[in-house]
mmCIF file of C-alpha atoms in Angstrom:
data_model
loop_
_atom_site.group_PDB
_atom_site.id
_atom_site.type_symbol
_atom_site.label_atom_id
_atom_site.label_comp_id
_atom_site.label_asym_id
_atom_site.label_seq_id
_atom_site.Cartn_x
_atom_site.Cartn_y
_atom_site.Cartn_z
ATOM 1 C CA MET A 1 0.000 0.000 0.000
ATOM 2 C CA LYS A 2 2.832 2.403 0.905
ATOM 3 C CA THR A 3 4.543 1.656 -2.404
ATOM 4 C CA LYS A 4 1.349 2.552 -4.312
ATOM 5 C CA ASN A 5 0.941 5.844 -2.436
ATOM 6 C CA LYS A 6 4.552 6.757 -3.142
ATOM 7 C CA PHE A 7 4.017 6.070 -6.863
ATOM 8 C CA GLN A 8 0.913 8.302 -7.035
ATOM 9 C CA LEU A 9 2.722 11.094 -5.190
ATOM 10 C CA CYS A 10 5.668 10.880 -7.582
ATOM 11 C CA TRP A 11 3.369 11.018 -10.659
ATOM 12 C CA ARG A 12 1.545 14.079 -9.316
ATOM 13 C CA CYS A 13 4.851 15.850 -8.753
ATOM 14 C CA ILE A 14 5.961 15.197 -12.321
ATOM 15 C CA LEU A 15 2.637 16.523 -13.675
ATOM 16 C CA ALA A 16 2.839 19.652 -11.512
ATOM 17 C CA ILE A 17 6.401 20.396 -12.645
ATOM 18 C CA SER A 18 5.360 19.989 -16.312
ATOM 19 C CA LEU A 19 2.525 22.486 -15.906
ATOM 20 C CA LEU A 20 4.854 24.962 -14.221
ATOM 21 C CA LEU A 21 7.328 24.694 -17.085
ATOM 22 C CA VAL A 22 4.580 25.359 -19.647
ATOM 23 C CA ALA A 23 3.348 28.346 -17.674
ATOM 24 C CA ALA A 24 6.882 29.689 -17.396
ATOM 25 C CA CYS A 25 7.186 29.723 -21.184
ATOM 26 C CA GLU A 26 4.233 32.113 -21.505
ATOM 27 C CA ARG A 27 4.760 35.755 -20.675
ATOM 28 C CA PRO A 28 1.961 38.077 -19.612
ATOM 29 C CA GLY A 29 0.361 39.654 -22.667
ATOM 30 C CA ASP A 30 1.246 36.826 -25.065
ATOM 31 C CA GLU A 31 -1.570 36.041 -27.523
ATOM 32 C CA ILE A 32 -2.577 32.483 -28.243
ATOM 33 C CA ASP A 33 -3.145 31.711 -31.940
ATOM 34 C CA ILE A 34 -6.680 30.435 -32.555
ATOM 35 C CA PRO A 35 -7.616 29.141 -36.048
ATOM 36 C CA THR A 36 -10.044 31.454 -37.791
ATOM 37 C CA GLY A 37 -12.114 31.258 -41.009
ATOM 38 C CA PRO A 38 -14.919 29.005 -42.172
ATOM 39 C CA VAL A 39 -14.832 25.354 -41.281
ATOM 40 C CA SER A 40 -14.433 23.185 -44.393
ATOM 41 C CA THR A 41 -17.709 21.351 -44.132
ATOM 42 C CA VAL A 42 -19.050 19.374 -47.076
ATOM 43 C CA GLU A 43 -21.547 22.150 -47.770
ATOM 44 C CA TYR A 44 -18.781 24.754 -47.777
ATOM 45 C CA LEU A 45 -16.578 22.692 -50.105
ATOM 46 C CA VAL A 46 -19.441 22.216 -52.568
ATOM 47 C CA GLU A 47 -20.295 25.914 -52.423
ATOM 48 C CA GLN A 48 -16.692 26.850 -53.172
ATOM 49 C CA GLY A 49 -16.611 24.249 -55.925
ATOM 50 C CA TRP A 50 -19.514 25.939 -57.698
ATOM 51 C CA VAL A 51 -17.884 29.361 -57.243
ATOM 52 C CA SER A 52 -14.740 28.110 -58.972
ATOM 53 C CA TYR A 53 -16.815 26.367 -61.639
ATOM 54 C CA GLU A 54 -18.667 29.572 -62.480
ATOM 55 C CA ASP A 55 -15.336 31.425 -62.605
ATOM 56 C CA GLY A 56 -13.997 28.874 -65.076
ATOM 57 C CA ASP A 57 -11.364 27.634 -62.619
ATOM 58 C CA TYR A 58 -12.120 23.970 -63.240
ATOM 59 C CA SER A 59 -8.896 22.762 -61.632
ATOM 60 C CA ASP A 60 -9.924 24.273 -58.300
ATOM 61 C CA SER A 61 -13.552 23.202 -58.617
ATOM 62 C CA LYS A 62 -12.370 19.641 -59.244
ATOM 63 C CA SER A 63 -10.294 19.815 -56.063
ATOM 64 C CA GLN A 64 -13.183 21.235 -54.016
ATOM 65 C CA PHE A 65 -15.749 18.686 -55.182
ATOM 66 C CA THR A 66 -13.284 15.825 -54.736
ATOM 67 C CA SER A 67 -12.570 16.965 -51.174
ATOM 68 C CA ALA A 68 -16.306 17.113 -50.496
ATOM 69 C CA ILE A 69 -16.748 13.532 -51.697
ATOM 70 C CA ASN A 70 -13.815 12.402 -49.559
ATOM 71 C CA ARG A 71 -15.540 14.052 -46.606
ATOM 72 C CA ASP A 72 -18.938 12.472 -47.343
ATOM 73 C CA VAL A 73 -19.214 9.811 -50.052
ATOM 74 C CA PHE A 74 -23.021 10.062 -50.024
ATOM 75 C CA TYR A 75 -23.231 13.810 -50.661
ATOM 76 C CA LYS A 76 -25.006 13.787 -54.015
ATOM 77 C CA GLU A 77 -24.437 17.362 -55.168
ATOM 78 C CA ALA A 78 -20.682 16.843 -54.907
ATOM 79 C CA TYR A 79 -20.913 14.142 -57.591
ATOM 80 C CA LEU A 80 -22.969 16.486 -59.754
ATOM 81 C CA GLY A 81 -20.359 19.225 -59.441
ATOM 82 C CA LEU A 82 -17.469 16.868 -60.089
ATOM 83 C CA GLY A 83 -19.248 15.380 -63.097
ATOM 84 C CA TRP A 84 -19.848 18.780 -64.679
ATOM 85 C CA THR A 85 -16.302 19.899 -63.876
ATOM 86 C CA LEU A 86 -14.821 16.829 -65.556
ATOM 87 C CA ASN A 87 -17.111 17.443 -68.521
ATOM 88 C CA ARG A 88 -15.719 20.969 -68.876
ATOM 89 C CA LEU A 89 -12.203 19.547 -68.651
ATOM 90 C CA SER A 90 -13.140 17.201 -71.553
ATOM 91 C CA ASP A 91 -12.648 14.188 -69.280
ATOM 92 C CA PHE A 92 -15.847 12.594 -70.553
ATOM 93 C CA ASN A 93 -14.877 9.080 -69.467
ATOM 94 C CA GLY A 94 -14.461 10.427 -65.950
ATOM 95 C CA ALA A 95 -17.629 12.529 -65.966
ATOM 96 C CA ILE A 96 -20.121 9.840 -67.003
ATOM 97 C CA PRO A 97 -19.462 7.475 -64.034
ATOM 98 C CA ARG A 98 -20.010 10.401 -61.621
ATOM 99 C CA PHE A 99 -23.386 11.152 -63.193
ATOM 100 C CA ASP A 100 -24.256 7.444 -63.135
ATOM 101 C CA LEU A 101 -23.348 7.208 -59.452
ATOM 102 C CA LEU A 102 -25.514 10.230 -58.704
ATOM 103 C CA LEU A 103 -28.442 8.610 -60.523
ATOM 104 C CA THR A 104 -27.904 5.509 -58.392
ATOM 105 C CA LEU A 105 -27.965 7.554 -55.175
ATOM 106 C CA ALA A 106 -30.904 9.737 -56.236
ATOM 107 C CA THR A 107 -34.313 9.345 -54.619
ATOM 108 C CA GLU A 108 -37.759 10.557 -55.688
ATOM 109 C CA SER A 109 -37.032 13.988 -54.217
ATOM 110 C CA ASP A 110 -33.897 14.430 -56.329
ATOM 111 C CA SER A 111 -35.571 15.058 -59.688
ATOM 112 C CA ALA A 112 -33.540 18.230 -60.297
ATOM 113 C CA LEU A 113 -30.264 16.375 -59.726
ATOM 114 C CA GLU A 114 -31.431 13.573 -62.014
ATOM 115 C CA LEU A 115 -32.233 15.998 -64.831
ATOM 116 C CA LEU A 116 -28.813 17.609 -64.560
ATOM 117 C CA SER A 117 -27.189 14.175 -64.599
ATOM 118 C CA TYR A 118 -29.009 13.356 -67.844
ATOM 119 C CA ALA A 119 -27.908 16.698 -69.280
ATOM 120 C CA GLY A 120 -24.326 16.030 -68.219
ATOM 121 C CA LYS A 121 -24.342 12.599 -69.820
ATOM 122 C CA THR A 122 -25.851 14.117 -72.976
ATOM 123 C CA LEU A 123 -22.949 16.531 -73.384
ATOM 124 C CA SER A 124 -20.362 13.955 -72.339
ATOM 125 C CA TYR A 125 -21.519 11.374 -74.877
ATOM 126 C CA ALA A 126 -21.720 14.107 -77.516
ATOM 127 C CA GLY A 127 -18.126 15.015 -76.701
ATOM 128 C CA MET A 128 -17.200 11.376 -77.303
ATOM 129 C CA SER A 129 -19.138 11.395 -80.633
ATOM 130 C CA SER A 130 -21.508 8.741 -79.257
ATOM 131 C CA ASP A 131 -24.553 10.378 -80.819
ATOM 132 C CA SER A 132 -27.031 7.562 -80.187
ATOM 133 C CA LEU A 133 -26.262 7.514 -76.443
ATOM 134 C CA SER A 134 -26.247 11.310 -76.334
ATOM 135 C CA CYS A 135 -29.741 11.395 -77.857
ATOM 136 C CA LEU A 136 -30.990 8.804 -75.370
ATOM 137 C CA GLU A 137 -29.863 10.930 -72.415
ATOM 138 C CA ALA A 138 -31.214 14.115 -74.012
ATOM 139 C CA GLU A 139 -34.633 12.476 -74.338
ATOM 140 C CA ASN A 140 -34.459 11.564 -70.629
ATOM 141 C CA PHE A 141 -33.696 15.187 -69.790
ATOM 142 C CA LEU A 142 -36.402 16.684 -71.997
ATOM 143 C CA GLU A 143 -39.012 14.310 -70.599
ATOM 144 C CA GLY A 144 -38.882 16.079 -67.237
ATOM 145 C CA ALA A 145 -37.436 19.534 -67.922
ATOM 146 C CA GLU A 146 -39.431 22.755 -68.014
ATOM 147 C CA VAL A 147 -39.426 24.507 -71.389
ATOM 148 C CA ASP A 148 -37.591 27.531 -69.965
ATOM 149 C CA TYR A 149 -35.132 25.643 -67.756
ATOM 150 C CA VAL A 150 -31.664 27.186 -67.216
ATOM 151 C CA PHE A 151 -29.007 25.590 -64.982
ATOM 152 C CA GLU A 152 -28.214 28.059 -62.207
ATOM 153 C CA HIS A 153 -24.463 27.372 -62.318
ATOM 154 C CA ASP A 154 -24.094 27.262 -66.112
ATOM 155 C CA ASP A 155 -26.453 29.197 -68.387
ATOM 156 C CA ARG A 156 -25.288 27.154 -71.374
ATOM 157 C CA ILE A 157 -27.324 24.237 -70.040
ATOM 158 C CA THR A 158 -30.874 25.047 -71.116
ATOM 159 C CA THR A 159 -33.849 23.130 -72.432
ATOM 160 C CA THR A 160 -33.517 24.906 -75.772
ATOM 161 C CA ASN A 161 -29.854 23.952 -76.165
ATOM 162 C CA LEU A 162 -30.556 20.324 -75.238
ATOM 163 C CA LYS A 163 -33.273 20.223 -77.920
ATOM 164 C CA LYS A 164 -30.787 21.470 -80.493
ATOM 165 C CA LEU A 165 -28.215 18.938 -79.337
ATOM 166 C CA LEU A 166 -30.832 16.206 -79.706
ATOM 167 C CA LEU A 167 -31.577 17.298 -83.272
ATOM 168 C CA ASN A 168 -27.887 17.383 -84.100
ATOM 169 C CA GLY A 169 -27.329 13.923 -82.650
ATOM 170 C CA TYR A 170 -30.150 12.308 -84.599
ATOM 171 C CA TRP A 171 -28.971 13.978 -87.779
ATOM 172 C CA ASN A 172 -25.383 12.840 -87.230
ATOM 173 C CA TYR A 173 -26.315 9.179 -87.168
ATOM 174 C CA GLN A 174 -28.956 9.661 -89.867
ATOM 175 C CA ASP A 175 -32.063 8.825 -87.874
ATOM 176 C CA PHE A 176 -34.186 11.169 -89.970
ATOM 177 C CA TYR A 177 -37.470 9.855 -88.624
ATOM 178 C CA SER A 178 -36.404 10.896 -85.121
ATOM 179 C CA VAL A 179 -35.335 14.274 -86.522
ATOM 180 C CA GLN A 180 -38.913 14.714 -87.766
ATOM 181 C CA ASN A 181 -40.402 13.697 -84.428
ATOM 182 C CA THR A 182 -38.020 15.904 -82.456
ATOM 183 C CA ILE A 183 -39.075 18.956 -84.438
ATOM 184 C CA ILE A 184 -42.759 18.128 -84.053
ATOM 185 C CA ASN A 185 -42.706 17.024 -80.402
ATOM 186 C CA HIS A 186 -40.038 19.226 -78.831
ATOM 187 C CA PHE A 187 -40.213 22.373 -80.940
ATOM 188 C CA GLU A 188 -44.018 22.295 -81.115
ATOM 189 C CA ALA A 189 -43.881 22.974 -84.835
ATOM 190 C CA ASP A 190 -46.598 21.984 -87.282
ATOM 191 C CA TRP A 191 -44.205 22.408 -90.199
ATOM 192 C CA PHE A 192 -44.453 18.762 -91.231
ATOM 193 C CA ASP A 193 -48.206 18.904 -91.846
ATOM 194 C CA ASN A 194 -47.804 22.187 -93.691
ATOM 195 C CA LEU A 195 -44.958 20.762 -95.734
ATOM 196 C CA VAL A 196 -47.117 17.841 -96.809
ATOM 197 C CA ILE A 197 -49.755 20.256 -98.070
ATOM 198 C CA THR A 198 -47.531 22.856 -99.714
ATOM 199 C CA ASP A 199 -44.570 20.878 -101.051
ATOM 200 C CA GLU A 200 -45.308 19.090 -104.324
ATOM 201 C CA ASN A 201 -42.559 16.589 -103.530
ATOM 202 C CA LEU A 202 -44.551 15.122 -100.628
ATOM 203 C CA SER A 203 -47.809 13.213 -100.810
ATOM 204 C CA ASP A 204 -50.336 11.982 -98.279
ATOM 205 C CA VAL A 205 -51.628 8.598 -99.492
ATOM 206 C CA GLU A 206 -54.779 7.044 -98.067
ATOM 207 C CA ASP A 207 -56.050 3.483 -98.397
ATOM 208 C CA ILE A 208 -53.494 1.949 -100.690
ATOM 209 C CA SER A 209 -53.993 -1.816 -100.910
ATOM 210 C CA ALA A 210 -51.167 -4.027 -99.688
ATOM 211 C CA SER A 211 -50.713 -7.260 -97.786
ATOM 212 C CA ILE A 212 -49.044 -8.424 -94.589
ATOM 213 C CA SER A 213 -46.491 -11.162 -95.114
ATOM 214 C CA VAL A 214 -45.478 -13.243 -92.116
ATOM 215 C CA GLU A 215 -42.447 -15.282 -91.166
ATOM 216 C CA THR A 216 -43.306 -18.213 -88.923
ATOM 217 C CA GLU A 217 -41.579 -20.806 -86.805
ATOM 218 C CA VAL A 218 -43.144 -24.241 -86.243
ATOM 219 C CA ASP A 219 -42.516 -26.275 -83.100
ATOM 220 C CA THR A 220 -42.883 -29.930 -84.130
ATOM 221 C CA SER A 221 -42.068 -31.248 -80.665
ATOM 222 C CA VAL A 222 -45.660 -30.769 -79.537
ATOM 223 C CA SER A 223 -48.945 -32.084 -80.874
ATOM 224 C CA PRO A 224 -50.635 -30.378 -82.556
ATOM 225 C CA TYR A 225 -47.766 -28.382 -83.994
ATOM 226 C CA ASP A 226 -47.334 -24.911 -82.465
ATOM 227 C CA THR A 227 -46.858 -22.129 -85.020
ATOM 228 C CA THR A 228 -45.382 -18.808 -83.886
ATOM 229 C CA ILE A 229 -45.181 -15.604 -85.922
ATOM 230 C CA ILE A 230 -41.587 -14.361 -85.916
ATOM 231 C CA SER A 231 -42.204 -11.201 -87.935
ATOM 232 C CA ALA A 232 -44.904 -9.537 -90.002
ATOM 233 C CA SER A 233 -44.208 -6.918 -92.630
ATOM 234 C CA ILE A 234 -45.725 -4.961 -95.499
ATOM 235 C CA GLU A 235 -43.863 -4.215 -98.703
ATOM 236 C CA LEU A 236 -45.313 -1.238 -100.565
ATOM 237 C CA PRO A 237 -45.071 -0.948 -104.351
ATOM 238 C CA ALA A 238 -41.838 0.485 -105.711
ATOM 239 C CA GLY A 239 -41.508 4.255 -105.845
ATOM 240 C CA TYR A 240 -42.769 5.102 -102.365
ATOM 241 C CA ASN A 241 -40.208 6.693 -100.034
ATOM 242 C CA LEU A 242 -41.842 6.441 -96.617
ATOM 243 C CA LEU A 243 -41.716 9.397 -94.237
ATOM 244 C CA GLU A 244 -44.548 8.424 -91.890
ATOM 245 C CA VAL A 245 -47.116 5.634 -91.553
ATOM 246 C CA THR A 246 -50.426 6.966 -90.256
ATOM 247 C CA GLY A 247 -52.625 3.865 -90.248
ATOM 248 C CA ILE A 248 -52.981 0.183 -91.152
ATOM 249 C CA SER A 249 -56.268 -1.734 -91.063
ATOM 250 C CA ASP A 250 -57.775 -4.828 -92.668
ATOM 251 C CA THR A 251 -61.181 -5.477 -94.215
ATOM 252 C CA LEU A 252 -62.622 -6.279 -90.768
ATOM 253 C CA SER A 253 -61.524 -2.852 -89.460
ATOM 254 C CA VAL A 254 -58.817 -4.427 -87.310
ATOM 255 C CA THR A 255 -55.978 -1.941 -86.863
ATOM 256 C CA TYR A 256 -52.312 -2.882 -86.713
ATOM 257 C CA ILE A 257 -49.580 -1.073 -84.802
ATOM 258 C CA VAL A 258 -46.365 -0.173 -86.595
ATOM 259 C CA GLU A 259 -43.240 -1.458 -84.873
ATOM 260 C CA LYS A 260 -40.915 0.356 -87.271
ATOM 261 C CA PHE A 261 -40.509 1.191 -90.935
ATOM 262 C CA VAL A 262 -37.644 1.944 -93.267
ATOM 263 C CA HIS A 263 -37.460 5.729 -93.538
ATOM 264 C CA GLY A 264 -37.041 6.566 -97.205
ATOM 265 C CA GLY A 265 -37.807 2.945 -98.067
ATOM 266 C CA SER A 266 -40.979 0.935 -98.635
ATOM 267 C CA THR A 267 -40.983 -1.720 -95.880
ATOM 268 C CA ILE A 268 -43.222 -1.554 -92.806
ATOM 269 C CA PHE A 269 -42.919 -3.937 -89.847
ATOM 270 C CA ILE A 270 -45.973 -4.791 -87.748
ATOM 271 C CA ASP A 271 -45.816 -5.061 -83.949
ATOM 272 C CA VAL A 272 -46.668 -8.763 -83.672
ATOM 273 C CA ASP A 273 -46.935 -8.655 -79.876
ATOM 274 C CA ALA A 274 -49.753 -6.116 -80.185
ATOM 275 C CA VAL A 275 -51.851 -8.371 -82.455
ATOM 276 C CA THR A 276 -54.583 -9.878 -80.285
ATOM 277 C CA ASN A 277 -55.793 -12.371 -82.884
ATOM 278 C CA THR A 278 -53.070 -13.850 -85.070
ATOM 279 C CA ALA A 279 -55.297 -16.493 -86.655
ATOM 280 C CA PRO A 280 -56.102 -14.436 -89.799
ATOM 281 C CA LEU A 281 -52.399 -13.839 -90.379
ATOM 282 C CA LEU A 282 -51.614 -17.527 -90.017
ATOM 283 C CA ASP A 283 -54.527 -18.610 -92.184
ATOM 284 C CA ASP A 284 -53.851 -16.364 -95.157
ATOM 285 C CA LEU A 285 -50.111 -15.752 -94.733
ATOM 286 C CA ALA A 286 -50.705 -12.609 -96.831
ATOM 287 C CA GLN A 287 -53.463 -10.705 -95.057
ATOM 288 C CA PRO A 288 -54.856 -7.868 -97.255
ATOM 289 C CA VAL A 289 -54.780 -4.434 -95.597
ATOM 290 C CA GLU A 290 -55.250 -0.759 -96.345
ATOM 291 C CA VAL A 291 -52.272 1.484 -95.529
ATOM 292 C CA ASP A 292 -52.212 5.256 -94.998
ATOM 293 C CA PHE A 293 -48.816 6.935 -95.202
ATOM 294 C CA ILE A 294 -46.810 10.000 -96.186
ATOM 295 C CA HIS A 295 -44.046 9.643 -98.729
ATOM 296 C CA ALA A 296 -41.621 11.701 -100.800
ATOM 297 C CA ALA A 297 -41.344 11.351 -104.545
ATOM 298 C CA ASP A 298 -37.716 12.525 -104.279
ATOM 299 C CA TYR A 299 -36.158 11.452 -100.979
ATOM 300 C CA GLY A 300 -32.964 13.451 -101.533
ATOM 301 C CA GLU A 301 -34.959 16.623 -102.063
ATOM 302 C CA TYR A 302 -36.895 15.907 -98.890
ATOM 303 C CA LEU A 303 -33.684 15.539 -96.852
ATOM 304 C CA ASN A 304 -32.462 18.876 -98.189
ATOM 305 C CA THR A 305 -35.728 20.453 -97.069
ATOM 306 C CA LEU A 306 -35.395 18.783 -93.674
ATOM 307 C CA MET A 307 -31.830 20.042 -93.283
ATOM 308 C CA GLU A 308 -32.924 23.595 -94.039
ATOM 309 C CA LYS A 309 -35.594 23.306 -91.372
ATOM 310 C CA VAL A 310 -33.117 21.991 -88.811
ATOM 311 C CA GLN A 311 -30.649 24.781 -89.570
ATOM 312 C CA GLY A 312 -33.437 27.326 -89.199
ATOM 313 C CA LEU A 313 -34.031 26.158 -85.622
ATOM 314 C CA TYR A 314 -30.468 26.946 -84.505
#
């Protein structure tokens, strides 16, 4: 017991001497340095990241957003900022995964962040010349964006500019049917109907007679044999350059849904899955139908007209 008491007394003496030495090093009137300035919280880092982004200092904004993510890996806006910063630095391969991660983290209340992620992926894929993927992301953006939307941190990101980028993307990979639909649906233009009426090159054909040809597959392993329709298509007479198919019906007034058609060609594919009664197709193998469609007598002339319209929207 005495040994323990002696040990405690010795330890207290050492501590007291240490405190006296520290006190002796400080003179009356000395100021103690206390850190000042804002604490680098995640919110502060993101705020500074956007300030640098708007100033065009993308190197600093990258550093700020990266630091924010290192501080909190679930802070969604930091991924948005880093994604846009990498996009501006032309690091498209680095930007897209950040937008994808943000979309993974997003909840129902994060619709604004989702839209900006789609916009970021649109520009990133466009920068990589992946026009089909760029158009897909632009469609996702336009589906939820207001017509007058402007990104608060970058006024180049607007609904109008994304529409133009969508048009450009479809044109680049020669999806002219989607170019038509983009102008009609996103630019709210009735030019196509007017063009059909006023341009002698275009014609609106109603009730031309044709037939649906089917390709079938027979399963002989069951009894009776099971016949499945693989595809169903209509081949119009030569000379028709399809621009739009407006209706298909048979003599019993059954309507058929178009799955796709060859733009500028003469082949129409029927959506087989939407056919409720396939028996007539299987019985006749060449079901007669009436087809309504719009076509161009000179497809090259039509594309020139379409290009002029697209250029007029820029």
